[in-house]
Tab-separated table of C-alpha atoms in Angstrom:
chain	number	residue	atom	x	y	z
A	13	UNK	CA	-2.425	36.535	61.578
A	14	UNK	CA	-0.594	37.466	64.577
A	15	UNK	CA	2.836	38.540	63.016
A	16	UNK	CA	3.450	41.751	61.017
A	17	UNK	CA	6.910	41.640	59.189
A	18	UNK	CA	8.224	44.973	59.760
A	19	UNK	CA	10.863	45.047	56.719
A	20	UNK	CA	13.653	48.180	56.553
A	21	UNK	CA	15.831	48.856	53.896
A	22	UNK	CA	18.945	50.824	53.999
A	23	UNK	CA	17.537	54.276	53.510
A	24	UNK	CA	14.846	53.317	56.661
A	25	UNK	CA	15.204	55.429	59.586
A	26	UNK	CA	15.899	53.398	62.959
A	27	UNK	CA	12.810	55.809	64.244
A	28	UNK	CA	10.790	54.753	61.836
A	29	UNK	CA	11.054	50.880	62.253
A	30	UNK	CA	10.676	51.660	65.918
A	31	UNK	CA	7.063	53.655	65.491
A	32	UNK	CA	6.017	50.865	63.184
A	33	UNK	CA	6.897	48.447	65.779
A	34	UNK	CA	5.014	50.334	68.218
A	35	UNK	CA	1.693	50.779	65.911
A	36	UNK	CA	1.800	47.302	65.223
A	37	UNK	CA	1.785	46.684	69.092
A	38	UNK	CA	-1.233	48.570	69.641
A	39	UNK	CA	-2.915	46.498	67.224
A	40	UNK	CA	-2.281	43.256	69.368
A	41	UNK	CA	0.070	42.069	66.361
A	42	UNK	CA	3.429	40.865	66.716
A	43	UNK	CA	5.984	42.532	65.099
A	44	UNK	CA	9.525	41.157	63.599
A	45	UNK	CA	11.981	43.184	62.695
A	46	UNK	CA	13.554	41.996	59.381
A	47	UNK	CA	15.870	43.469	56.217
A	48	UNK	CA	14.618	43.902	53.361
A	49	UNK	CA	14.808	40.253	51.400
A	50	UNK	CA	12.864	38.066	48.969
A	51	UNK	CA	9.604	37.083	50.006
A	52	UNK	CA	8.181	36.934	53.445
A	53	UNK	CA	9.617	34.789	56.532
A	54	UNK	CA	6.365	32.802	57.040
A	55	UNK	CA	6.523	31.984	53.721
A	56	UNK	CA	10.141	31.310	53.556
A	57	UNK	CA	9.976	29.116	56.290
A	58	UNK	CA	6.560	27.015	55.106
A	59	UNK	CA	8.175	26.533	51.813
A	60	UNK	CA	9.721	22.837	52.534
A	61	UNK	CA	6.530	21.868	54.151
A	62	UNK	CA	4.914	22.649	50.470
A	63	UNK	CA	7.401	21.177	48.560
A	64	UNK	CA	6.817	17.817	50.714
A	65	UNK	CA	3.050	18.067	49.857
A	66	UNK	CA	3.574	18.692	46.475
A	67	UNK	CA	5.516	15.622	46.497
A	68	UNK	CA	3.300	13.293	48.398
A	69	UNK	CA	0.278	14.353	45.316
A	70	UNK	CA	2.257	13.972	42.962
A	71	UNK	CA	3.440	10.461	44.059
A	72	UNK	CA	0.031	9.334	44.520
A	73	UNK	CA	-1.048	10.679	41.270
A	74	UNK	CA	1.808	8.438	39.221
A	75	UNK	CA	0.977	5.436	41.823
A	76	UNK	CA	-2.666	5.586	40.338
A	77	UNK	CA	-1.601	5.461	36.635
């Protein structure tokens, strides 16, 4: 994958975040900068898209009974 969460917290240097962004440049990755919160963004975002598979199975599994 393509994207590296880069994830401070409130002790985290501003230095820091930057060098991480930087070694995760020279990788060919992308970083994003984000604070420190439940679960990652990718999966945050992809979670409605699961919940609407989930509920197309489980529809078709009650439509066969």
């Amino acid at each position: 994958m393509k994207l590296v969460e880069v994830v401070s917290g409130l002790a985290t240097a501003a230095e820091v975040v930057e060098q991480l962004c930087e070694l995760t440049l020279s990788w060919g990755k992308q970083p994003v900068r984000c604070h420190s919160t439940p679960g990652f963004i990718v999966n945050r975002v992809a979670r409605p898209y699961y919940s609407e598979a989930w509920r197309h199975w489980k529809s078709r599994l009650l439509h066969q009974k």
